[in-house]
mmCIF file with all atom_site columns, C-alpha atoms in Angstrom:
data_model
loop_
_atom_site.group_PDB
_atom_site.id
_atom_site.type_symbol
_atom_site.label_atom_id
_atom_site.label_alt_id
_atom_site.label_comp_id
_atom_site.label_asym_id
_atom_site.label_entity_id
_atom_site.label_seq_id
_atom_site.pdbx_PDB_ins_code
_atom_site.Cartn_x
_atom_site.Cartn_y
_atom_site.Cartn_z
_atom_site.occupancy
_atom_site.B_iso_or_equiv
_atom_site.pdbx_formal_charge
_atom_site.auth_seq_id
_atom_site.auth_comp_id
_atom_site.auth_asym_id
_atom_site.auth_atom_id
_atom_site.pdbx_PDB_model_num
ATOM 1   C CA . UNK A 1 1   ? -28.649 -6.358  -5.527  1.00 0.00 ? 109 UNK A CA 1
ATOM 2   C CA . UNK A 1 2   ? -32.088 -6.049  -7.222  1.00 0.00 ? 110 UNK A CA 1
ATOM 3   C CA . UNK A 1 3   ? -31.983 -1.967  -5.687  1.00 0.00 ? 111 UNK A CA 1
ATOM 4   C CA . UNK A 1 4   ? -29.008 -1.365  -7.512  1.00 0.00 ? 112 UNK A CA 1
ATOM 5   C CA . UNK A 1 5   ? -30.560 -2.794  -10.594 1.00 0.00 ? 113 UNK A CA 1
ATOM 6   C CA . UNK A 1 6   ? -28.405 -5.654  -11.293 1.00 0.00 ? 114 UNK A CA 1
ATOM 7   C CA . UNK A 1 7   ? -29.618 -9.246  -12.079 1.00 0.00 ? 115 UNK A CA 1
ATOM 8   C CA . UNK A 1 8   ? -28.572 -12.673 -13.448 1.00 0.00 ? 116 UNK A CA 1
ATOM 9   C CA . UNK A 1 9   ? -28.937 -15.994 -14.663 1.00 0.00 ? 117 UNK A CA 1
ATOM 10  C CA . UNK A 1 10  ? -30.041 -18.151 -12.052 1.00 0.00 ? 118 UNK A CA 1
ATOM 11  C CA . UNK A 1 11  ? -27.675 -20.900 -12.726 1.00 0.00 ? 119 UNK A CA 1
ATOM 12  C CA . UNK A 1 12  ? -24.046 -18.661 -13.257 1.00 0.00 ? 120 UNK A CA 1
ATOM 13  C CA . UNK A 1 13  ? -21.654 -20.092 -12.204 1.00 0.00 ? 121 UNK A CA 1
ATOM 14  C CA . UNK A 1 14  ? -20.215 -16.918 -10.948 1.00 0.00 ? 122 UNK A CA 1
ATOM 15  C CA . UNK A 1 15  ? -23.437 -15.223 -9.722  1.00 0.00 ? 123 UNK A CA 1
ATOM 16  C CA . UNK A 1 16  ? -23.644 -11.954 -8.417  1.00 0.00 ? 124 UNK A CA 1
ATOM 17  C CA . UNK A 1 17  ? -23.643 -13.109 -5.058  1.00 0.00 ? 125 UNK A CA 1
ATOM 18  C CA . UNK A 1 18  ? -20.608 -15.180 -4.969  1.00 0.00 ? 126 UNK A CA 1
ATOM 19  C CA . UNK A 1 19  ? -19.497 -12.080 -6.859  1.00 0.00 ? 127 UNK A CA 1
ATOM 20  C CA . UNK A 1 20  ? -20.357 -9.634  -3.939  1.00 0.00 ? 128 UNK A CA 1
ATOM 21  C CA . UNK A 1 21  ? -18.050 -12.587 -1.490  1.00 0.00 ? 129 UNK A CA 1
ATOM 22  C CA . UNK A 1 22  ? -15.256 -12.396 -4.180  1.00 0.00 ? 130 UNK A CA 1
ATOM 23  C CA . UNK A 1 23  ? -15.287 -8.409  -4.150  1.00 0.00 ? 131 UNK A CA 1
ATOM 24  C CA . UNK A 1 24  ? -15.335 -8.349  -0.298  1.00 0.00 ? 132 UNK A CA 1
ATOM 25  C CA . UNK A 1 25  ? -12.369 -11.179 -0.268  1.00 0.00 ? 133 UNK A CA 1
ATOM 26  C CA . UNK A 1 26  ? -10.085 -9.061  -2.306  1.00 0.00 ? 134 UNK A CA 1
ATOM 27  C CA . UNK A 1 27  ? -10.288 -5.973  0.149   1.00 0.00 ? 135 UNK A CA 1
ATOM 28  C CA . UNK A 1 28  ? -9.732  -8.967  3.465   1.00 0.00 ? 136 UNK A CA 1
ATOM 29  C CA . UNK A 1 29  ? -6.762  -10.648 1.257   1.00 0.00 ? 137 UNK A CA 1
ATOM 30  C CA . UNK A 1 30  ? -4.979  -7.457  -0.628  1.00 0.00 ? 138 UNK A CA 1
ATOM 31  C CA . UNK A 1 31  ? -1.673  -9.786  -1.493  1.00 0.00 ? 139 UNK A CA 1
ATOM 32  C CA . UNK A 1 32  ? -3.097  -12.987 -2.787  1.00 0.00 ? 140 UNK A CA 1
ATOM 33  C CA . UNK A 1 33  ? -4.055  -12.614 -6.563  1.00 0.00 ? 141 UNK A CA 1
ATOM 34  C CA . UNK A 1 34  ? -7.757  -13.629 -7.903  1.00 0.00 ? 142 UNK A CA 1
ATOM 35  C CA . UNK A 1 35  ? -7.662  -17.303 -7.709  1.00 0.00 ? 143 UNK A CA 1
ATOM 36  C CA . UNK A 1 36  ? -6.299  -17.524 -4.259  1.00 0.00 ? 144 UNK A CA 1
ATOM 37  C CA . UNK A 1 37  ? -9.360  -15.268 -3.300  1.00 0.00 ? 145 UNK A CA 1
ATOM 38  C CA . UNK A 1 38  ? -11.357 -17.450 -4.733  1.00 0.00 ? 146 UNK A CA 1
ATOM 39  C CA . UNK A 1 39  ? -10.095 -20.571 -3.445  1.00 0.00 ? 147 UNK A CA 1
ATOM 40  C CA . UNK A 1 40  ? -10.551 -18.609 0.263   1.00 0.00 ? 148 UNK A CA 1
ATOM 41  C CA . UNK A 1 41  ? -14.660 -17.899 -0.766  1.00 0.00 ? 149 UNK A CA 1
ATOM 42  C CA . UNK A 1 42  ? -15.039 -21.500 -1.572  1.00 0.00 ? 150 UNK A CA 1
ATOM 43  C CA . UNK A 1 43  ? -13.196 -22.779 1.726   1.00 0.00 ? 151 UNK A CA 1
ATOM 44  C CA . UNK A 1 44  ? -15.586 -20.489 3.318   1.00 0.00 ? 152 UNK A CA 1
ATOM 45  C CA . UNK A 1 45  ? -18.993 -22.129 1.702   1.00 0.00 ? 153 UNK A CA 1
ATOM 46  C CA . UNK A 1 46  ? -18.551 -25.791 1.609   1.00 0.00 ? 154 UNK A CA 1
ATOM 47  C CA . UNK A 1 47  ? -21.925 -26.092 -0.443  1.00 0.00 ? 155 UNK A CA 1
ATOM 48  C CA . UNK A 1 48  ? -20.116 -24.261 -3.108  1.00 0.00 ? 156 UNK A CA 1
ATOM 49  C CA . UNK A 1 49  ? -20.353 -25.671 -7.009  1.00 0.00 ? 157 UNK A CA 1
ATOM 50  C CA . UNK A 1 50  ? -17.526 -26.980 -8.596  1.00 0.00 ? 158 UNK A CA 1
ATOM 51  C CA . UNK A 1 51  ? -14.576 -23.899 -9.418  1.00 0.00 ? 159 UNK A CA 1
ATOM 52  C CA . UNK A 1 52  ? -13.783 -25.827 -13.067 1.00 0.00 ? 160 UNK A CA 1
ATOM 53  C CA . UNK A 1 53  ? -13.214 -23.438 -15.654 1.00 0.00 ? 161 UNK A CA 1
ATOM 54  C CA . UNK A 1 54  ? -12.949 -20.677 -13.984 1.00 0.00 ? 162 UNK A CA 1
ATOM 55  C CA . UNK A 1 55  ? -9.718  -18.258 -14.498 1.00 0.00 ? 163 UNK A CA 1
ATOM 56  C CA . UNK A 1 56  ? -9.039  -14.921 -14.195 1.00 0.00 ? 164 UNK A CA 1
ATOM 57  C CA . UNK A 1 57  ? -10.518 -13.448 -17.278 1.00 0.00 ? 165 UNK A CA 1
ATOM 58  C CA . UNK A 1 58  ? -13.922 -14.783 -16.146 1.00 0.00 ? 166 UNK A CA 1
ATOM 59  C CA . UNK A 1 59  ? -13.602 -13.168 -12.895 1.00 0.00 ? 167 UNK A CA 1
ATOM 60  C CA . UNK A 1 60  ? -13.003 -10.176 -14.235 1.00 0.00 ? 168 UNK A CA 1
ATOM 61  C CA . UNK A 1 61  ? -16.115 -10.118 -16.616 1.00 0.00 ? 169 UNK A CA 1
ATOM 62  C CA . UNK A 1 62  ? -18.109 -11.219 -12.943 1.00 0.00 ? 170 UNK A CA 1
ATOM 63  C CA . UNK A 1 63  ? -16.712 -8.384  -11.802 1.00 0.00 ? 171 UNK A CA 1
ATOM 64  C CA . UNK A 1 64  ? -18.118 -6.049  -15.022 1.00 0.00 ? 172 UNK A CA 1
ATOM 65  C CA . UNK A 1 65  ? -20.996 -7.629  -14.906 1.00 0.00 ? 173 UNK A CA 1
ATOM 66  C CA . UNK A 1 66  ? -21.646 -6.994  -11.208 1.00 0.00 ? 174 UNK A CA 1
ATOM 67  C CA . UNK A 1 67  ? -20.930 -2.681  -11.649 1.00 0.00 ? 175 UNK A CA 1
ATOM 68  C CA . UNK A 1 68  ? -20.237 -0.821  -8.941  1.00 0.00 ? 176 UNK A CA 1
ATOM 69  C CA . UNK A 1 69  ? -23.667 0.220   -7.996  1.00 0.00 ? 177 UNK A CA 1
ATOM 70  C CA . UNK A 1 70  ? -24.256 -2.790  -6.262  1.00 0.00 ? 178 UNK A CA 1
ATOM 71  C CA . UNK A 1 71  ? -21.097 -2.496  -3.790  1.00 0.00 ? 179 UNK A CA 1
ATOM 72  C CA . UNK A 1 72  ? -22.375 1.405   -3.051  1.00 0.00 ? 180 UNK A CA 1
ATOM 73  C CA . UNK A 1 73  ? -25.794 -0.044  -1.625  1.00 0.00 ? 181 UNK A CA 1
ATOM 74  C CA . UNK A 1 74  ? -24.286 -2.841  0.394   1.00 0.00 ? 182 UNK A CA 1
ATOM 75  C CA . UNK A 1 75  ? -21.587 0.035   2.012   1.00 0.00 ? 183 UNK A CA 1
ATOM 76  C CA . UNK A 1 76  ? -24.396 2.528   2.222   1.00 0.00 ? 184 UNK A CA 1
ATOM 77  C CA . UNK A 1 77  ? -26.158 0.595   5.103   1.00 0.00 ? 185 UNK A CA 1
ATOM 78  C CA . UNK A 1 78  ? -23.290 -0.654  7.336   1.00 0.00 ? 186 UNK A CA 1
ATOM 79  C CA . UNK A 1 79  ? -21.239 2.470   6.916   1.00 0.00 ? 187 UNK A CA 1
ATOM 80  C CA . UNK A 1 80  ? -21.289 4.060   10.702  1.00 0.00 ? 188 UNK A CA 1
ATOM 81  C CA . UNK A 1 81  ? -19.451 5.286   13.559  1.00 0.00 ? 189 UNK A CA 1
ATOM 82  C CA . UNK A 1 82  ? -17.927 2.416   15.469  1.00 0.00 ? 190 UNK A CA 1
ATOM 83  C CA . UNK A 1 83  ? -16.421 4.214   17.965  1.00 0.00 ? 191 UNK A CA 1
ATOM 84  C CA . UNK A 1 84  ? -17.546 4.227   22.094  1.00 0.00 ? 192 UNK A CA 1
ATOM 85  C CA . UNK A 1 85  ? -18.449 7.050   24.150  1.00 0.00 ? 193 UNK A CA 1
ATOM 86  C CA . UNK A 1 86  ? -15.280 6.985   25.774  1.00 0.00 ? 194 UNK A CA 1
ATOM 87  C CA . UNK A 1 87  ? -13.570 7.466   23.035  1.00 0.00 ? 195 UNK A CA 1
ATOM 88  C CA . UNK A 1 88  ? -15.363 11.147  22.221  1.00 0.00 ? 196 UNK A CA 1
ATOM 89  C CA . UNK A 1 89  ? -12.761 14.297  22.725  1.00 0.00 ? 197 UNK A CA 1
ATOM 90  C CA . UNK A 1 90  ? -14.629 16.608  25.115  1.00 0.00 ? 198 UNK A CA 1
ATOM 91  C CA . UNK A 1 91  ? -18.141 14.746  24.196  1.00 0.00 ? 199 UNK A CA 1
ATOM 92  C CA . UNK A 1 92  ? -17.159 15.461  20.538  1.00 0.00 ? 200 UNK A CA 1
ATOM 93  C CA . UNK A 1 93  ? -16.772 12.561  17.991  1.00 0.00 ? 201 UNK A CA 1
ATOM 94  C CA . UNK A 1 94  ? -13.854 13.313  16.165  1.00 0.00 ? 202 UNK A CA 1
ATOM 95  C CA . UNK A 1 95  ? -14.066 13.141  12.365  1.00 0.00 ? 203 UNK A CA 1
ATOM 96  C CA . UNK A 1 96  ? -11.358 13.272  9.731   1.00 0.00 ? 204 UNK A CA 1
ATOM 97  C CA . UNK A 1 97  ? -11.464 14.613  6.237   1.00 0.00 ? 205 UNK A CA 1
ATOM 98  C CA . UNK A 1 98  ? -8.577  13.856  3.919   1.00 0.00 ? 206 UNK A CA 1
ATOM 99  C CA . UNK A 1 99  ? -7.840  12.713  -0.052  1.00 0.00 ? 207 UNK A CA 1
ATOM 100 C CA . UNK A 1 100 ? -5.634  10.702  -2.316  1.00 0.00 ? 208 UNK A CA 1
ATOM 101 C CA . UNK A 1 101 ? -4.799  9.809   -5.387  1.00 0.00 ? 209 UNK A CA 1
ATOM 102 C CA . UNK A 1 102 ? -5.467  6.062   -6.707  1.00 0.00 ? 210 UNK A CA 1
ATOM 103 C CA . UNK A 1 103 ? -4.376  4.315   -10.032 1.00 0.00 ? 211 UNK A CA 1
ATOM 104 C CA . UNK A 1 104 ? -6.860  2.783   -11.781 1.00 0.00 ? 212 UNK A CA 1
ATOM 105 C CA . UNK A 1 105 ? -6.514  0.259   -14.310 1.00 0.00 ? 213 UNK A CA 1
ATOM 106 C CA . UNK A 1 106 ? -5.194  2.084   -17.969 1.00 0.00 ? 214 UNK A CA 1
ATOM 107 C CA . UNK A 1 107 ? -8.384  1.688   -19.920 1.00 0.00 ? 215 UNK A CA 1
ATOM 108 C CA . UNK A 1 108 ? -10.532 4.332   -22.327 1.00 0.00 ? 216 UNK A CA 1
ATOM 109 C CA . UNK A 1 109 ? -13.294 4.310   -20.119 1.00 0.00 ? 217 UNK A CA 1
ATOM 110 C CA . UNK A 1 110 ? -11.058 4.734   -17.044 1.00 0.00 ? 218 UNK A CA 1
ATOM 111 C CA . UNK A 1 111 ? -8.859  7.873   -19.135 1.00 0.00 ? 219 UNK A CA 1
ATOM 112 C CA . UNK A 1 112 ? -11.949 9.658   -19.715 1.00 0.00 ? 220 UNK A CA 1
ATOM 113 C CA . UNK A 1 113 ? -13.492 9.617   -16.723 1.00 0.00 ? 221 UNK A CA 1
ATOM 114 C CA . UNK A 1 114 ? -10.238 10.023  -14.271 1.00 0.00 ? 222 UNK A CA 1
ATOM 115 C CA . UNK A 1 115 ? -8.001  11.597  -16.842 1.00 0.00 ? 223 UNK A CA 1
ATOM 116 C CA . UNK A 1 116 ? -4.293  11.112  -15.835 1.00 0.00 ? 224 UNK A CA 1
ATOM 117 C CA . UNK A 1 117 ? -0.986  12.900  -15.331 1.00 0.00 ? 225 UNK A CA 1
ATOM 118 C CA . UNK A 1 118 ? 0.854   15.166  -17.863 1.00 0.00 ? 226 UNK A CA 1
ATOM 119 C CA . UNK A 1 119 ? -0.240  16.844  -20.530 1.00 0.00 ? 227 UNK A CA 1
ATOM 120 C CA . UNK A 1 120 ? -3.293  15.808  -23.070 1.00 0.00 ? 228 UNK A CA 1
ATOM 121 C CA . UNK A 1 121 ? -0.580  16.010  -25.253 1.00 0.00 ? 229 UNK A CA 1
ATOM 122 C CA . UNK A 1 122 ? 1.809   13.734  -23.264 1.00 0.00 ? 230 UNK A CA 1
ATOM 123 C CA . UNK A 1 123 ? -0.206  12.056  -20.819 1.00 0.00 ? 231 UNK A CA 1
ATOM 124 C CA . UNK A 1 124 ? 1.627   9.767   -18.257 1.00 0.00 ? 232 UNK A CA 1
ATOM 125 C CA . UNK A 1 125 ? 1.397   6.518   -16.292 1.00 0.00 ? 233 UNK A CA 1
ATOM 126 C CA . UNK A 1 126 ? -2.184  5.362   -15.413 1.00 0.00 ? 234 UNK A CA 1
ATOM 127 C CA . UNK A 1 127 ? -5.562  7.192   -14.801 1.00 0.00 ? 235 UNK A CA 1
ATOM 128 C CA . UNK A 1 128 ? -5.802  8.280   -11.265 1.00 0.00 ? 236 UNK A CA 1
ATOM 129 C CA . UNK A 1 129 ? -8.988  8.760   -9.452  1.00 0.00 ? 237 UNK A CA 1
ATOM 130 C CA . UNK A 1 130 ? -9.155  11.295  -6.581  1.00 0.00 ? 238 UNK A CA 1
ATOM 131 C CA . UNK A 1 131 ? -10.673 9.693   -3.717  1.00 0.00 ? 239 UNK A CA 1
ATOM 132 C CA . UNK A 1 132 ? -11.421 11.742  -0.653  1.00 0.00 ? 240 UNK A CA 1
ATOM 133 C CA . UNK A 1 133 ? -13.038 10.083  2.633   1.00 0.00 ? 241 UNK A CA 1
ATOM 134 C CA . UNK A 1 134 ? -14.639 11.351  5.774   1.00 0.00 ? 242 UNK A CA 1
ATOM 135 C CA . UNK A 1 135 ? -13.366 8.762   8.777   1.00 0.00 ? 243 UNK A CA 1
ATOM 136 C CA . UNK A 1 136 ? -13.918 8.414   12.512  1.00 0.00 ? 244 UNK A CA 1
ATOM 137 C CA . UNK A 1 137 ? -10.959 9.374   14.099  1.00 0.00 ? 245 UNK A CA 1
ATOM 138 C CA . UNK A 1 138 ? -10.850 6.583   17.603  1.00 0.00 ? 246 UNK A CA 1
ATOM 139 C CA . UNK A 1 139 ? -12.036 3.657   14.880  1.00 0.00 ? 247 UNK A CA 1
ATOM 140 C CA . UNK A 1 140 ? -11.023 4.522   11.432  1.00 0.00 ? 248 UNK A CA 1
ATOM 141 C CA . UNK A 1 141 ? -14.007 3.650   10.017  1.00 0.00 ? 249 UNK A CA 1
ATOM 142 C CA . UNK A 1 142 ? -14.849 5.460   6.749   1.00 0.00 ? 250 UNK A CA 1
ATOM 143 C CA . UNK A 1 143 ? -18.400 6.487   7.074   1.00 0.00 ? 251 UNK A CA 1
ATOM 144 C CA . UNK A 1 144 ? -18.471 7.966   3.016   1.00 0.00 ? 252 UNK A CA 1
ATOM 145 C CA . UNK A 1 145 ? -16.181 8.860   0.148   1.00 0.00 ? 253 UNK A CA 1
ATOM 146 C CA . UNK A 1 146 ? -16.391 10.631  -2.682  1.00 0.00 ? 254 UNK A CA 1
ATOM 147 C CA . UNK A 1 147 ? -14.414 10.329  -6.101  1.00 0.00 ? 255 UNK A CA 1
ATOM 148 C CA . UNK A 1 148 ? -13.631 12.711  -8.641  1.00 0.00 ? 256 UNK A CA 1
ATOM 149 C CA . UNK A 1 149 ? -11.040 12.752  -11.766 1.00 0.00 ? 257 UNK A CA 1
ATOM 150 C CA . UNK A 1 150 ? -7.382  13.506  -11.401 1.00 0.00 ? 258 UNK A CA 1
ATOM 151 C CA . UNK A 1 151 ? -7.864  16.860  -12.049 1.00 0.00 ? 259 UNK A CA 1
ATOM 152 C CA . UNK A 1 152 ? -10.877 17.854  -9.741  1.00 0.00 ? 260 UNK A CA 1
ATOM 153 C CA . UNK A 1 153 ? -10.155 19.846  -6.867  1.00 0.00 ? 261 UNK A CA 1
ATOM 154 C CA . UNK A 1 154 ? -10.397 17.829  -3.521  1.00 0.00 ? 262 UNK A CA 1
ATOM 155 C CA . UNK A 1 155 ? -12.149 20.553  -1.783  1.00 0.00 ? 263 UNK A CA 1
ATOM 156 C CA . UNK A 1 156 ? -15.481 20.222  -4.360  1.00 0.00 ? 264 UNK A CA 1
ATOM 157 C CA . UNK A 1 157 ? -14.899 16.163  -4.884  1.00 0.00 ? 265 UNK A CA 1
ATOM 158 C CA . UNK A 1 158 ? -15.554 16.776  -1.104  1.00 0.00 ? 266 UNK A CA 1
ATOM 159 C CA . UNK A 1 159 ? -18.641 19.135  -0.843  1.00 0.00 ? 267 UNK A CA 1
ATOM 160 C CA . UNK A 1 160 ? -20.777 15.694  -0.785  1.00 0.00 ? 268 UNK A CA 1
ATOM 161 C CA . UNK A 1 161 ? -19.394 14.434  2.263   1.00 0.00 ? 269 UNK A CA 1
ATOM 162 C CA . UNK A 1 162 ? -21.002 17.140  4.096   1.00 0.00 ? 270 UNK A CA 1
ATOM 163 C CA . UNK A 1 163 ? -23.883 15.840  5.601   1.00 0.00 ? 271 UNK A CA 1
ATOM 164 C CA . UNK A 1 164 ? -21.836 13.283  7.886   1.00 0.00 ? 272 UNK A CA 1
ATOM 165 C CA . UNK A 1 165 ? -20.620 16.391  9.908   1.00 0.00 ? 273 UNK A CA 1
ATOM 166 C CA . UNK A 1 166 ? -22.664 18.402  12.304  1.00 0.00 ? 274 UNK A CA 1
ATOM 167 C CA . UNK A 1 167 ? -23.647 19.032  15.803  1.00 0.00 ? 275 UNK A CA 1
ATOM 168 C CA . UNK A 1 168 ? -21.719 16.819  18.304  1.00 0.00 ? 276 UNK A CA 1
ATOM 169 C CA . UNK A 1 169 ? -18.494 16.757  15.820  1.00 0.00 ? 277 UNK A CA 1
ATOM 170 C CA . UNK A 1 170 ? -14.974 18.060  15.510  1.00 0.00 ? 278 UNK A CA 1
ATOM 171 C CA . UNK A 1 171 ? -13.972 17.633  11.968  1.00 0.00 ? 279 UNK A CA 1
ATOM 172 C CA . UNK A 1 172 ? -10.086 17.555  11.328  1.00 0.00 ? 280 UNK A CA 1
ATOM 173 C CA . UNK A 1 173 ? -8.746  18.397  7.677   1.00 0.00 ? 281 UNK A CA 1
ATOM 174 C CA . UNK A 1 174 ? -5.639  19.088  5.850   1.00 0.00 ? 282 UNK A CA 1
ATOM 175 C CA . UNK A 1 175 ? -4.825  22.377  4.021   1.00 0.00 ? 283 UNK A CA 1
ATOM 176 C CA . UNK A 1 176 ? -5.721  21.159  1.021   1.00 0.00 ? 284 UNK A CA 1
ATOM 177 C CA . UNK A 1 177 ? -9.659  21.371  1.655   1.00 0.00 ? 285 UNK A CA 1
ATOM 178 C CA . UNK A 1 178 ? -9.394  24.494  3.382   1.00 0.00 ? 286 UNK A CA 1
ATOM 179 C CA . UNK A 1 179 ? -12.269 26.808  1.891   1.00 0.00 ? 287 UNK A CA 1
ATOM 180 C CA . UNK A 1 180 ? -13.942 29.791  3.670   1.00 0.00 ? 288 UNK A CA 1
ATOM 181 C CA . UNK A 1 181 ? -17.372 29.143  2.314   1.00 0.00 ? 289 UNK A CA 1
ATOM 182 C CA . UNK A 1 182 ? -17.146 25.458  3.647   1.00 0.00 ? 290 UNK A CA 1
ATOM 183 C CA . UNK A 1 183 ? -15.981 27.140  7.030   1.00 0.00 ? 291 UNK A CA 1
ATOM 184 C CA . UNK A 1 184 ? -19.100 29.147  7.108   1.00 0.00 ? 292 UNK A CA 1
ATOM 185 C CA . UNK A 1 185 ? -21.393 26.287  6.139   1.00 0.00 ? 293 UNK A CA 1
ATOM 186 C CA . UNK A 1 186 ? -19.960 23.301  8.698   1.00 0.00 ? 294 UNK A CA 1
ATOM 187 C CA . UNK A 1 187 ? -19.880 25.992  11.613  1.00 0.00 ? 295 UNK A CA 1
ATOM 188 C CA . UNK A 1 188 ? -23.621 26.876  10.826  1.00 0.00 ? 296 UNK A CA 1
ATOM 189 C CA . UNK A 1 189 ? -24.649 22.945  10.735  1.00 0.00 ? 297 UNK A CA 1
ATOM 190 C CA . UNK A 1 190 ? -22.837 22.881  14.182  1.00 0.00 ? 298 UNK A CA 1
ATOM 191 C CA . UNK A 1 191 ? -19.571 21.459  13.223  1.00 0.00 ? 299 UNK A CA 1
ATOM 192 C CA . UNK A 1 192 ? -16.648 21.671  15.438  1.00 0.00 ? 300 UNK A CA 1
ATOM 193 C CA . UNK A 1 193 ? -13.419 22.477  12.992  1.00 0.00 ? 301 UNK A CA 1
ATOM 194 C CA . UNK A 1 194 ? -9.881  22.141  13.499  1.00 0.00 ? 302 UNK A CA 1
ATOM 195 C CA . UNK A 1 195 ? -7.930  22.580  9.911   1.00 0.00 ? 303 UNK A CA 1
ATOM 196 C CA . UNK A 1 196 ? -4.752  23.359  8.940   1.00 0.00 ? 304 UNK A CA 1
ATOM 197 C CA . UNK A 1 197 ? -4.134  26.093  6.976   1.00 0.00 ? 305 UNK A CA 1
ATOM 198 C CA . UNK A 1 198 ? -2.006  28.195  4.592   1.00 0.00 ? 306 UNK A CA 1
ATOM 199 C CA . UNK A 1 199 ? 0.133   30.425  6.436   1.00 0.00 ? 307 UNK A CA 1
ATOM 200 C CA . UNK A 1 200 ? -0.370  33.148  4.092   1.00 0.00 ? 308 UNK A CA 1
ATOM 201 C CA . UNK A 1 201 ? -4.408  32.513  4.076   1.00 0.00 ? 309 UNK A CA 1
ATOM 202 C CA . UNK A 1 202 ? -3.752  33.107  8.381   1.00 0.00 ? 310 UNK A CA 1
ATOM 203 C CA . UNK A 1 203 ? -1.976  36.206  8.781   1.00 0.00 ? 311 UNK A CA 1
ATOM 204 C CA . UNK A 1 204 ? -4.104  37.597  11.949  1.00 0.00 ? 312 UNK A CA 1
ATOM 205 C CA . UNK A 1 205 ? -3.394  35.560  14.274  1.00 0.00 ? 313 UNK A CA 1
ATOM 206 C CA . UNK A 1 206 ? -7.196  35.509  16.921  1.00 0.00 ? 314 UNK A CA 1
ATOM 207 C CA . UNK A 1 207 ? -5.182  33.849  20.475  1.00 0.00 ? 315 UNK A CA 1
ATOM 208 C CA . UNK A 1 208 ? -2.665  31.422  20.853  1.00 0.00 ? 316 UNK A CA 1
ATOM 209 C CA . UNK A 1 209 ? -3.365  28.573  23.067  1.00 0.00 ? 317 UNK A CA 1
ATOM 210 C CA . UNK A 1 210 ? -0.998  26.932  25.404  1.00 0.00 ? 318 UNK A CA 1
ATOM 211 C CA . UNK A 1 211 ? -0.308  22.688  24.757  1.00 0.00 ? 319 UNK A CA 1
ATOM 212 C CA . UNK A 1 212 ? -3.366  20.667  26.376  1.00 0.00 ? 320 UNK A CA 1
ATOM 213 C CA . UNK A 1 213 ? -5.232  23.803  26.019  1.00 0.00 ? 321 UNK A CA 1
ATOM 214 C CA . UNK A 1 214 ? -9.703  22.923  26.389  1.00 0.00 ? 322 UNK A CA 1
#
């Protein structure tokens, strides 16, 4: 936590480590609402300090205080392939590359920097941040994501996911991130590709494989 910057009081209550648990908690325990979580961490560390006082409102300043920097740096280091090598296609690891929209919660900060549906006008429903994630295919284990607004293109939030691709790799991806410079670029760092694509963008058709084809 001191990489990312962030520090504390030594004797919060709600420290930035018990934080970090809390975070991690939520993403094991998606149904159960913040003070269930909680109640989980604390079953989990015995040597705990008394919960008193503590609601939901203060666990969501923890979580402001602790920023998002500090959850980057602990994915950073444990994000990796998890799959075996009997699990590669034709001694390939098999990659995947695809995007979706999330709602975020409906605040200023949140509007400006993931802007939302509609019109600026006659905007609608809640900001939406464009995620897009490069996974292992035999695992699922995201190895990076990127995030852009609700208006950024998937294909440029993705550009930074690039460097996760390369020789010993078959990269799968929807039409959406198709992009001929991209195709150019991955092939040249080695990158096998197999995308879908626009049927008007693929109008010469180069062979036509049989099913089970190598």
């Amino acid at each position: 936590m001191d990489e990312s910057g962030c520090s504390e009081k030594p004797r919060r209550l709600l420290s930035a480590r018990i934080t970090v648990y809390f975070v991690l908690a939520m993403c094991v325990f998606p149904q159960a609402d913040y003070l269930e979580v909680l109640r989980l961490v604390k079953t989990g560390d015995k040597g705990l300090r008394s919960w008193s006082g503590v609601n939901k409102s203060s666990l969501t300043r923890a979580r402001q205080r602790l920023g998002w920097p500090v959850l980057r740096e602990l994915f950073r280091p444990v994000a990796r392939p998890l799959g075996t090598d009997h699990e590669l296609f034709r001694g390939l690891r098999v990659l995947a590359l695809d995007g979706m929209l999330l709602a975020v919660p409906d605040s200023a900060g949140n509007n400006d920097a993931f802007g939302k549906s509609g019109s600026q006008r006659s905007p609608m429903g809640y900001p939406q941040a464009r995620v897009v994630a490069v996974a292992e295919g035999s695992s699922h284990a995201v190895l990076d994501a990127a995030i852009g607004g609700f208006k950024d293109s998937e294909r440029i939030v993705s550009d930074a996911l690039d460097a996760h691709v390369g020789d010993g790799t078959l990269l799968l991806a929807d039409r959406g991130l198709w992009g001929l410079a991209r195709w150019h670029r991955l092939r040249n760092q080695g990158t096998h590709l197999l995308w879908r694509i626009e049927r008007r963008k693929a109008r010469r058709v180069q062979d036509v494989l049989p099913d089970a084809a190598t």
